[in-house]
Amino acid sequence: MSDSLILRVVTKWLVPVILLFALYVQFHGDYSPGGGFQAGVIFSSAFLLYALVYGVDATTRVLPEAILRIGASLGVLLFAGVGVVSLFKGGAFLNYSVLAGTPVAGQHLGIILIELGVGITVACVMLLLFYTFARTIPPQ
């Protein structure tokens, strides 16, 4: 945990900007480079910065491990759920074309949902890994 006032102020300003950029990468990923994995890593980096400046205990109060475990599970379920729904609608597993009225709309909806599931899972797992390793190193 840092006692520097400048670091704390800059971090409080930077974390929302990083989270906003992660959302941009997440939802613009089907039109340009980016997507779920990149957005998940960017999203988790905001909380890693917060943890480096304010401490891991303060970060776990903001984002508890139980929430992260649920988020990681829900992300995987969203990914798999899109595949199962496409099976029930008569397509192949993860064939997005059957998800909406037209194949193009189905492809668009499917990729957004898949990338959202990947982003949630990656962000939650990255933070869970950080929490696990941060607790094994004694503070100096």
mmCIF file of C-alpha atoms in Angstrom:
data_model
loop_
_atom_site.group_PDB
_atom_site.id
_atom_site.type_symbol
_atom_site.label_atom_id
_atom_site.label_comp_id
_atom_site.label_asym_id
_atom_site.label_seq_id
_atom_site.Cartn_x
_atom_site.Cartn_y
_atom_site.Cartn_z
ATOM 1 C CA MET A 1 0.000 0.000 0.000
ATOM 2 C CA SER A 2 1.343 3.371 -0.996
ATOM 3 C CA ASP A 3 1.193 6.441 1.239
ATOM 4 C CA SER A 4 1.724 8.814 -1.674
ATOM 5 C CA LEU A 5 -1.138 11.254 -2.084
ATOM 6 C CA ILE A 6 -0.324 11.739 -5.758
ATOM 7 C CA LEU A 7 -0.553 8.001 -6.481
ATOM 8 C CA ARG A 8 -3.866 7.744 -4.681
ATOM 9 C CA VAL A 9 -5.407 10.683 -6.547
ATOM 10 C CA VAL A 10 -4.123 9.525 -9.933
ATOM 11 C CA THR A 11 -5.390 6.006 -9.257
ATOM 12 C CA LYS A 12 -8.854 7.269 -8.334
ATOM 13 C CA TRP A 13 -8.910 9.179 -11.622
ATOM 14 C CA LEU A 14 -7.405 6.394 -13.725
ATOM 15 C CA VAL A 15 -9.498 3.406 -12.564
ATOM 16 C CA PRO A 16 -12.803 4.650 -14.079
ATOM 17 C CA VAL A 17 -11.015 5.538 -17.323
ATOM 18 C CA ILE A 18 -9.510 2.040 -17.527
ATOM 19 C CA LEU A 19 -12.904 0.443 -16.829
ATOM 20 C CA LEU A 20 -14.529 2.586 -19.520
ATOM 21 C CA PHE A 21 -11.839 1.587 -22.004
ATOM 22 C CA ALA A 22 -12.418 -2.075 -21.114
ATOM 23 C CA LEU A 23 -16.106 -1.667 -21.901
ATOM 24 C CA TYR A 24 -15.217 -0.022 -25.210
ATOM 25 C CA VAL A 25 -12.918 -2.906 -26.154
ATOM 26 C CA GLN A 26 -15.567 -5.401 -25.053
ATOM 27 C CA PHE A 27 -18.460 -4.044 -27.059
ATOM 28 C CA HIS A 28 -16.493 -2.807 -30.061
ATOM 29 C CA GLY A 29 -14.610 -6.091 -30.422
ATOM 30 C CA ASP A 30 -16.867 -7.470 -33.131
ATOM 31 C CA TYR A 31 -16.076 -4.486 -35.380
ATOM 32 C CA SER A 32 -12.380 -3.988 -34.656
ATOM 33 C CA PRO A 33 -9.490 -5.699 -32.851
ATOM 34 C CA GLY A 34 -10.378 -6.565 -29.315
ATOM 35 C CA GLY A 35 -13.065 -8.554 -27.663
ATOM 36 C CA GLY A 36 -13.694 -10.537 -24.532
ATOM 37 C CA PHE A 37 -10.201 -11.671 -23.611
ATOM 38 C CA GLN A 38 -8.595 -8.284 -24.090
ATOM 39 C CA ALA A 39 -11.429 -6.496 -22.295
ATOM 40 C CA GLY A 40 -11.240 -8.927 -19.376
ATOM 41 C CA VAL A 41 -7.522 -8.302 -18.948
ATOM 42 C CA ILE A 42 -7.966 -4.527 -19.186
ATOM 43 C CA PHE A 43 -10.865 -4.634 -16.715
ATOM 44 C CA SER A 44 -8.871 -6.646 -14.203
ATOM 45 C CA SER A 45 -5.855 -4.353 -14.603
ATOM 46 C CA ALA A 46 -7.900 -1.482 -13.153
ATOM 47 C CA PHE A 47 -8.449 -3.470 -9.978
ATOM 48 C CA LEU A 48 -4.817 -4.605 -9.952
ATOM 49 C CA LEU A 49 -3.758 -0.956 -10.005
ATOM 50 C CA TYR A 50 -6.199 -0.233 -7.190
ATOM 51 C CA ALA A 51 -4.757 -3.140 -5.189
ATOM 52 C CA LEU A 52 -1.178 -2.001 -5.721
ATOM 53 C CA VAL A 53 -1.963 1.491 -4.461
ATOM 54 C CA TYR A 54 -4.584 0.831 -1.760
ATOM 55 C CA GLY A 55 -3.750 -2.748 -0.775
ATOM 56 C CA VAL A 56 -5.276 -6.141 -1.428
ATOM 57 C CA ASP A 57 -7.579 -5.944 1.598
ATOM 58 C CA ALA A 58 -9.153 -2.717 0.337
ATOM 59 C CA THR A 59 -9.631 -4.298 -3.083
ATOM 60 C CA THR A 60 -11.305 -7.388 -1.637
ATOM 61 C CA ARG A 61 -13.737 -5.101 0.159
ATOM 62 C CA VAL A 62 -14.586 -3.477 -3.185
ATOM 63 C CA LEU A 63 -14.699 -6.765 -5.124
ATOM 64 C CA PRO A 64 -14.940 -9.835 -2.839
ATOM 65 C CA GLU A 65 -13.732 -13.261 -3.909
ATOM 66 C CA ALA A 66 -17.243 -14.701 -3.694
ATOM 67 C CA ILE A 67 -18.429 -12.245 -6.357
ATOM 68 C CA LEU A 68 -15.465 -13.172 -8.548
ATOM 69 C CA ARG A 69 -16.190 -16.895 -8.245
ATOM 70 C CA ILE A 70 -19.815 -16.323 -9.188
ATOM 71 C CA GLY A 71 -18.761 -14.076 -12.077
ATOM 72 C CA ALA A 72 -16.303 -16.635 -13.439
ATOM 73 C CA SER A 73 -18.986 -19.320 -13.303
ATOM 74 C CA LEU A 74 -21.612 -17.105 -14.930
ATOM 75 C CA GLY A 75 -19.223 -16.181 -17.742
ATOM 76 C CA VAL A 76 -18.609 -19.832 -18.576
ATOM 77 C CA LEU A 77 -22.332 -20.567 -18.332
ATOM 78 C CA LEU A 78 -23.101 -17.683 -20.700
ATOM 79 C CA PHE A 79 -20.594 -19.010 -23.223
ATOM 80 C CA ALA A 80 -21.928 -22.556 -23.022
ATOM 81 C CA GLY A 81 -25.525 -21.346 -22.851
ATOM 82 C CA VAL A 82 -25.246 -19.645 -26.223
ATOM 83 C CA GLY A 83 -24.092 -22.944 -27.691
ATOM 84 C CA VAL A 84 -26.906 -24.890 -26.061
ATOM 85 C CA VAL A 85 -29.537 -22.389 -27.198
ATOM 86 C CA SER A 86 -28.236 -22.634 -30.755
ATOM 87 C CA LEU A 87 -28.558 -26.436 -30.502
ATOM 88 C CA PHE A 88 -32.155 -26.159 -29.287
ATOM 89 C CA LYS A 89 -32.971 -23.785 -32.153
ATOM 90 C CA GLY A 90 -31.869 -26.372 -34.716
ATOM 91 C CA GLY A 91 -28.313 -25.244 -35.470
ATOM 92 C CA ALA A 92 -24.924 -26.651 -34.587
ATOM 93 C CA PHE A 93 -23.219 -25.871 -31.283
ATOM 94 C CA LEU A 94 -22.234 -22.166 -31.332
ATOM 95 C CA ASN A 95 -23.888 -21.612 -34.725
ATOM 96 C CA TYR A 96 -25.075 -18.082 -34.078
ATOM 97 C CA SER A 97 -27.118 -17.795 -37.275
ATOM 98 C CA VAL A 98 -30.174 -19.403 -35.667
ATOM 99 C CA LEU A 99 -30.267 -17.080 -32.644
ATOM 100 C CA ALA A 100 -32.292 -14.305 -34.325
ATOM 101 C CA GLY A 101 -34.701 -13.804 -37.211
ATOM 102 C CA THR A 102 -31.972 -13.267 -39.804
ATOM 103 C CA PRO A 103 -28.569 -14.988 -39.934
ATOM 104 C CA VAL A 104 -26.706 -11.661 -39.787
ATOM 105 C CA ALA A 105 -28.598 -10.540 -36.682
ATOM 106 C CA GLY A 106 -28.008 -13.962 -35.117
ATOM 107 C CA GLN A 107 -24.283 -13.746 -35.827
ATOM 108 C CA HIS A 108 -24.136 -10.279 -34.262
ATOM 109 C CA LEU A 109 -26.070 -11.301 -31.144
ATOM 110 C CA GLY A 110 -24.115 -14.523 -30.744
ATOM 111 C CA ILE A 111 -20.677 -12.964 -30.935
ATOM 112 C CA ILE A 112 -21.627 -10.233 -28.465
ATOM 113 C CA LEU A 113 -22.872 -12.810 -25.944
ATOM 114 C CA ILE A 114 -19.873 -15.093 -26.441
ATOM 115 C CA GLU A 115 -17.391 -12.253 -26.057
ATOM 116 C CA LEU A 116 -19.249 -11.006 -22.970
ATOM 117 C CA GLY A 117 -18.966 -14.446 -21.379
ATOM 118 C CA VAL A 118 -15.261 -14.615 -22.189
ATOM 119 C CA GLY A 119 -14.664 -11.105 -20.829
ATOM 120 C CA ILE A 120 -16.429 -11.784 -17.543
ATOM 121 C CA THR A 121 -14.608 -15.078 -17.070
ATOM 122 C CA VAL A 122 -11.165 -13.695 -17.892
ATOM 123 C CA ALA A 123 -11.567 -10.650 -15.627
ATOM 124 C CA CYS A 124 -12.772 -12.723 -12.686
ATOM 125 C CA VAL A 125 -10.143 -15.440 -13.055
ATOM 126 C CA MET A 126 -7.321 -12.894 -13.423
ATOM 127 C CA LEU A 127 -8.387 -11.184 -10.200
ATOM 128 C CA LEU A 128 -8.806 -14.490 -8.376
ATOM 129 C CA LEU A 129 -5.275 -15.459 -9.401
ATOM 130 C CA PHE A 130 -3.971 -12.104 -8.224
ATOM 131 C CA TYR A 131 -5.729 -12.418 -4.864
ATOM 132 C CA THR A 132 -4.321 -15.916 -4.421
ATOM 133 C CA PHE A 133 -0.733 -14.939 -5.172
ATOM 134 C CA ALA A 134 -0.898 -11.616 -3.320
ATOM 135 C CA ARG A 135 -1.882 -13.351 -0.092
ATOM 136 C CA THR A 136 1.007 -15.828 -0.239
ATOM 137 C CA ILE A 137 3.645 -13.072 -0.289
ATOM 138 C CA PRO A 138 4.134 -11.517 3.132
ATOM 139 C CA PRO A 139 3.939 -7.703 3.118
ATOM 140 C CA GLN A 140 7.214 -5.869 3.644
#
